[in-house]
Coordinates of C-alpha atoms in Angstrom, one line a residue:
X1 CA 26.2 65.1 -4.9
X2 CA 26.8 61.4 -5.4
X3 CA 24.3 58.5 -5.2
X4 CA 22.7 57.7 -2.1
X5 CA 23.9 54.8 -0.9
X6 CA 21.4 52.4 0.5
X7 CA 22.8 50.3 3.7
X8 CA 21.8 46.5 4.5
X9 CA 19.0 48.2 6.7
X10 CA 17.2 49.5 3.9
X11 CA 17.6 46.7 1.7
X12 CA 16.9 43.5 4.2
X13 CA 14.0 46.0 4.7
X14 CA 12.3 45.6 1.3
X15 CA 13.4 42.1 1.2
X16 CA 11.2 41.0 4.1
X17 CA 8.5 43.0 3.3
X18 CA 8.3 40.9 -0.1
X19 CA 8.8 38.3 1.7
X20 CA 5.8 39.2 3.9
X21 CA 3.7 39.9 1.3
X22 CA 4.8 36.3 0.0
X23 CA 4.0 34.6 2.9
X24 CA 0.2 36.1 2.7
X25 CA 0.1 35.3 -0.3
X26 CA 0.6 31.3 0.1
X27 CA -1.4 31.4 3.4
X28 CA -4.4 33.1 1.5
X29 CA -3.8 30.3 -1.4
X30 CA -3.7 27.6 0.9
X31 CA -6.2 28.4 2.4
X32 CA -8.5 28.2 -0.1
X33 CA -7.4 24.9 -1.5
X34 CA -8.2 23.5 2.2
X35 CA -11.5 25.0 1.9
X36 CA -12.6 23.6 -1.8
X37 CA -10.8 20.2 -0.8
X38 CA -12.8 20.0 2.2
X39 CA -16.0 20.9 0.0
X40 CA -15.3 19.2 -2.4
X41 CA -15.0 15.8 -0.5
X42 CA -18.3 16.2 0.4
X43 CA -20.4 16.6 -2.8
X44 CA -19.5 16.4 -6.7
X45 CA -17.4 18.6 -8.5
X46 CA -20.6 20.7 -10.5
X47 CA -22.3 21.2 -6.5
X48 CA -20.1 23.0 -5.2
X49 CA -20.2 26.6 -6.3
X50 CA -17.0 29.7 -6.4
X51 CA -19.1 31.7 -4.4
X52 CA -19.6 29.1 -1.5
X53 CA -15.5 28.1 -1.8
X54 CA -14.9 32.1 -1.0
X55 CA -17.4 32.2 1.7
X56 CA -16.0 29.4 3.7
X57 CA -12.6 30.2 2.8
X58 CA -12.8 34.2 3.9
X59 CA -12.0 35.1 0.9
X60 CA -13.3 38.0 -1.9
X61 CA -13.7 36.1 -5.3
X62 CA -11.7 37.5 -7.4
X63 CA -8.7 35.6 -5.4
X64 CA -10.0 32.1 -7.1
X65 CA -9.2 33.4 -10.7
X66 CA -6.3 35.6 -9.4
X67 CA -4.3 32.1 -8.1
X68 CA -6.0 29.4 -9.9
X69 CA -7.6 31.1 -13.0
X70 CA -11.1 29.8 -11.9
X71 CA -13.2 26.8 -10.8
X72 CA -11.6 24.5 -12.6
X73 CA -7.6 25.4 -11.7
X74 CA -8.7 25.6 -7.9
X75 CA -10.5 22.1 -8.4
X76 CA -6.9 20.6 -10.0
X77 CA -4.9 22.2 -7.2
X78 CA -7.4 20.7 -4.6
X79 CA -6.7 17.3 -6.1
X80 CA -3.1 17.4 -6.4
X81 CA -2.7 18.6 -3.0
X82 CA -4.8 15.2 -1.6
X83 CA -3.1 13.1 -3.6
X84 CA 1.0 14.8 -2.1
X85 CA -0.5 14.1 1.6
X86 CA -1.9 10.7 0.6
X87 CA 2.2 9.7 -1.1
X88 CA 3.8 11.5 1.4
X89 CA 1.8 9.4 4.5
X90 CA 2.9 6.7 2.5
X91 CA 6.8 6.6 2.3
X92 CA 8.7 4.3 3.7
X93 CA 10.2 5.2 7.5
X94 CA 13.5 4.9 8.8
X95 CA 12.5 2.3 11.1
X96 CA 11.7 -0.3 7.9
X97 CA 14.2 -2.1 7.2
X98 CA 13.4 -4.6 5.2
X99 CA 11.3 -5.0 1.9
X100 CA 8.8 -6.8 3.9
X101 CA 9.1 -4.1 7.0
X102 CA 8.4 -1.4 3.8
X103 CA 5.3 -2.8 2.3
X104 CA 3.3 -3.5 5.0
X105 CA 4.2 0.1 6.3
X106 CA 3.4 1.5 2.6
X107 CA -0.3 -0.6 2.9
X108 CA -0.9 0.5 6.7
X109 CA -0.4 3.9 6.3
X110 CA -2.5 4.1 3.0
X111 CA -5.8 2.5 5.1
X112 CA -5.0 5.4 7.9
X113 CA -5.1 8.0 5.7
X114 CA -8.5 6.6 4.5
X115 CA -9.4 6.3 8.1
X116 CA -8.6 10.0 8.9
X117 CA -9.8 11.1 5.4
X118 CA -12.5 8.9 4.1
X119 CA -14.4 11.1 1.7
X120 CA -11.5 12.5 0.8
X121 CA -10.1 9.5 -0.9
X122 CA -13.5 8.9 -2.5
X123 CA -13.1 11.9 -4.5
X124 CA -9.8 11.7 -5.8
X125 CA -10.6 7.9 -7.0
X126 CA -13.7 9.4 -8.2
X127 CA -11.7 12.5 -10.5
X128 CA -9.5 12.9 -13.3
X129 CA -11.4 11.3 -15.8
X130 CA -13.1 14.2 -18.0
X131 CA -10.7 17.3 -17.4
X132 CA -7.0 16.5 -19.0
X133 CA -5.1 18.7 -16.5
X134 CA -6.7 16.9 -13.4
X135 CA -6.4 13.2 -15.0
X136 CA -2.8 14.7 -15.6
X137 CA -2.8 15.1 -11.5
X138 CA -3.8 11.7 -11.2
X139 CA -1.9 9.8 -13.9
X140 CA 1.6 11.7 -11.9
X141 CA 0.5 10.6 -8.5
X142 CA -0.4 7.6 -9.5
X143 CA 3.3 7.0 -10.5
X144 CA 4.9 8.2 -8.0
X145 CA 3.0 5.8 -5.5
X146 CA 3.6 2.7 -7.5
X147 CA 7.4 4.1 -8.1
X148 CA 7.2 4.2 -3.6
X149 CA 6.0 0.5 -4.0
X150 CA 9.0 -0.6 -6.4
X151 CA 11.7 1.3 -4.0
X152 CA 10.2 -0.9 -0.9
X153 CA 10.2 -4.1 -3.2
X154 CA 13.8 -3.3 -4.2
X155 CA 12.1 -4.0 -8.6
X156 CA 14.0 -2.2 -11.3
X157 CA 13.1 1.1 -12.2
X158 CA 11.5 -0.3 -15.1
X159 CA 10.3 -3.9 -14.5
X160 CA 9.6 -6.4 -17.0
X161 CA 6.2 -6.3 -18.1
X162 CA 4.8 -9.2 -16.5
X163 CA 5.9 -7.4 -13.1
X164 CA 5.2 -4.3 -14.3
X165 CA 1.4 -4.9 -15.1
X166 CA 1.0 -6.8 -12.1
X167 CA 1.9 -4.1 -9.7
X168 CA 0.0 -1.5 -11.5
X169 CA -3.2 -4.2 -11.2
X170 CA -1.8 -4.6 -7.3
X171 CA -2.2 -0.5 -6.9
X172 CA -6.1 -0.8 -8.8
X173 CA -6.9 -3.5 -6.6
X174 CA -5.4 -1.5 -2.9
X175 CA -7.6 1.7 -4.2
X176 CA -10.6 -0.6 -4.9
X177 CA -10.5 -2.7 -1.5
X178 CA -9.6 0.6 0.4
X179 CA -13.0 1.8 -0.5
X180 CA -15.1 -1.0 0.2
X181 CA -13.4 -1.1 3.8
X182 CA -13.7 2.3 4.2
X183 CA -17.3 2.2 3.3
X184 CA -18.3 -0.9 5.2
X185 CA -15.8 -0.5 8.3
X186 CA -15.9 -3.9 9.3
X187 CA -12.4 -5.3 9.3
X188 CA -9.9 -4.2 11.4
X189 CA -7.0 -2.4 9.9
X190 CA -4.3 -5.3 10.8
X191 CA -6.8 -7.8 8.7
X192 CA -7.1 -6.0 6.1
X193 CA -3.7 -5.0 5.7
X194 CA -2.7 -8.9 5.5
X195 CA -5.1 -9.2 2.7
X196 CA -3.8 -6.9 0.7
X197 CA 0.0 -7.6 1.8
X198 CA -0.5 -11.3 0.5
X199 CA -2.2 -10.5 -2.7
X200 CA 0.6 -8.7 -3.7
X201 CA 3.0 -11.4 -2.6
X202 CA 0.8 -13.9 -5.0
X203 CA 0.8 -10.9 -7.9
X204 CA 4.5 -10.8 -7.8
X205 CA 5.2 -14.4 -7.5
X206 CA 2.6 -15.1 -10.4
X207 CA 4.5 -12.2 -12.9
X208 CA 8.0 -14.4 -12.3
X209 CA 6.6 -17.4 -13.1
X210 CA 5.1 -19.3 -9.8
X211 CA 1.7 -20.9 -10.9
X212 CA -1.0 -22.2 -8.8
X213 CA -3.2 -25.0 -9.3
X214 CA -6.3 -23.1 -10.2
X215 CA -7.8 -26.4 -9.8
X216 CA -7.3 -26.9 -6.1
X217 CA -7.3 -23.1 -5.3
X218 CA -10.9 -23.0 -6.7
X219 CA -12.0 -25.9 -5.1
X220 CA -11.0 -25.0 -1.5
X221 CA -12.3 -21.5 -2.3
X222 CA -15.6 -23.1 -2.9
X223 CA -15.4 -24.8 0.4
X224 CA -14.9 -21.6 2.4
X225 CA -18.3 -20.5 0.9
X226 CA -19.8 -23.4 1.4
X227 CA -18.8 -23.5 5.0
X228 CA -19.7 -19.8 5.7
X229 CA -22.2 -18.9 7.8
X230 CA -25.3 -16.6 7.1
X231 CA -23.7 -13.7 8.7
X232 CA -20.6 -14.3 6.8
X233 CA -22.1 -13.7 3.7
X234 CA -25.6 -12.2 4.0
X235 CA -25.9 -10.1 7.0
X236 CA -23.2 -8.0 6.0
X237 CA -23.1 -4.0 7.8
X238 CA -24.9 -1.3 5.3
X239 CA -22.9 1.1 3.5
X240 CA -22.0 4.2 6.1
X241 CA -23.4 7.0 3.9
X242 CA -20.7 9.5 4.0
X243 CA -18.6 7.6 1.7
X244 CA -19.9 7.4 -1.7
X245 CA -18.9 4.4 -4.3
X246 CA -16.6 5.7 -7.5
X247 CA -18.9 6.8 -10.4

């Protein structure tokens, strides 16, 4: 007798049950990340415990050292999965047209995600600094928004170095202030996005050569302080709690 001959039937029918079993698979992982990512915004890295990951997550745990290889992995793929939603929220839309249409897009949507997400964003500023694969994470996504930023400012792929370190200090100083309204929550989001719009007009015009008169500028800062009320400066809204300052 020849070979049995197997027909499209029998062979789309392994196919999709790999397929299948794939799909599981990738549920069941992301499924945990969602569960350690949304633990993990909550309290420090060395808090939060395998055993309570598998419990909110469903899960038995032998799965966290089956697809990440243990606390550590899961924690890394947690992070880099915050920081693809936090790029991807940022990218430019088809709507922006022009540089200017870009950035402030880029800026607005990077204070909505904090809205929606605020400890969230906390902990990844907060992460990467001990562990060389997470800092890895970071370092990567860090790039890839600043190369977002160049795209919508139509700068080289590799600017000069005044430009280059004046953008990078630009990104610092959007994480930094992203916090600090995140925690206080008293500026509105169209405010706030001007601020941070404007300081990186002056950061770009400063790297290609513009100069201000420190003098002057320093001087009429001085008079906004002077002229400030006490609620302007002193009777500033607490902290809300659930956002915690980077260590």
């Amino acid at each position: 007798m020849g070979r049995k001959r197997i027909g499209p039937a029998g062979r789309r029918g392994v196919t999709k049950s790999g397929e299948s079993r794939g799909r599981r698979d990738s549920g069941r992982r992301q499924q945990i990340i969602n569960s350690a990512l949304a633990l993990f915004s909550t309290r420090p890295y060395e808090e939060i415990s395998v055993d309570e990951v598998c419990e909110r997550a469903g899960v038995a745990h032998g799965l966290i050292s089956y697809y990440f290889g243990g606390k550590r992995g899961l924690f890394a793929a947690a992070v880099q999965q915050a920081w693809r939603e936090l790029i991807a929220s940022e990218k430019p839309r088809e709507d922006e047209r022009t540089p200017a249409a870009r950035v402030y897009g880029f800026v607005r949507r990077h204070f909505e995600y904090v809205r929606r997400h605020p400890e969230r964003f906390a902990t990844l500023l907060r992460t990467g600094h001990a562990d060389p694969d997470v800092f890895e994470i970071v370092v990567s996504a860090r790039e890839k928004a600043l190369a977002e930023l160049q795209i919508s400012l139509g700068c080289p792929v590799h600017p000069p170095a005044p430009l280059r370190i004046a953008l990078h200090g630009w990104m610092g100083h959007l994480d930094n202030m992203t916090l600090d309204w995140a925690a206080y929550d008293d500026l509105d989001i169209d405010y706030a996005t001007e601020l941070c719009v404007q300081a990186l007009v002056s950061a770009v015009r400063t790297a290609n050569g513009h100069r201000y008169d420190v003098d002057v500028e320093l001087e009429v800062l001085g008079q906004v302080a002077a002229t400030a009320g006490p609620s302007d400066c002193r009777g500033r809204p607490a902290r809300r709690t659930n956002v915690r300052a980077v260590e």
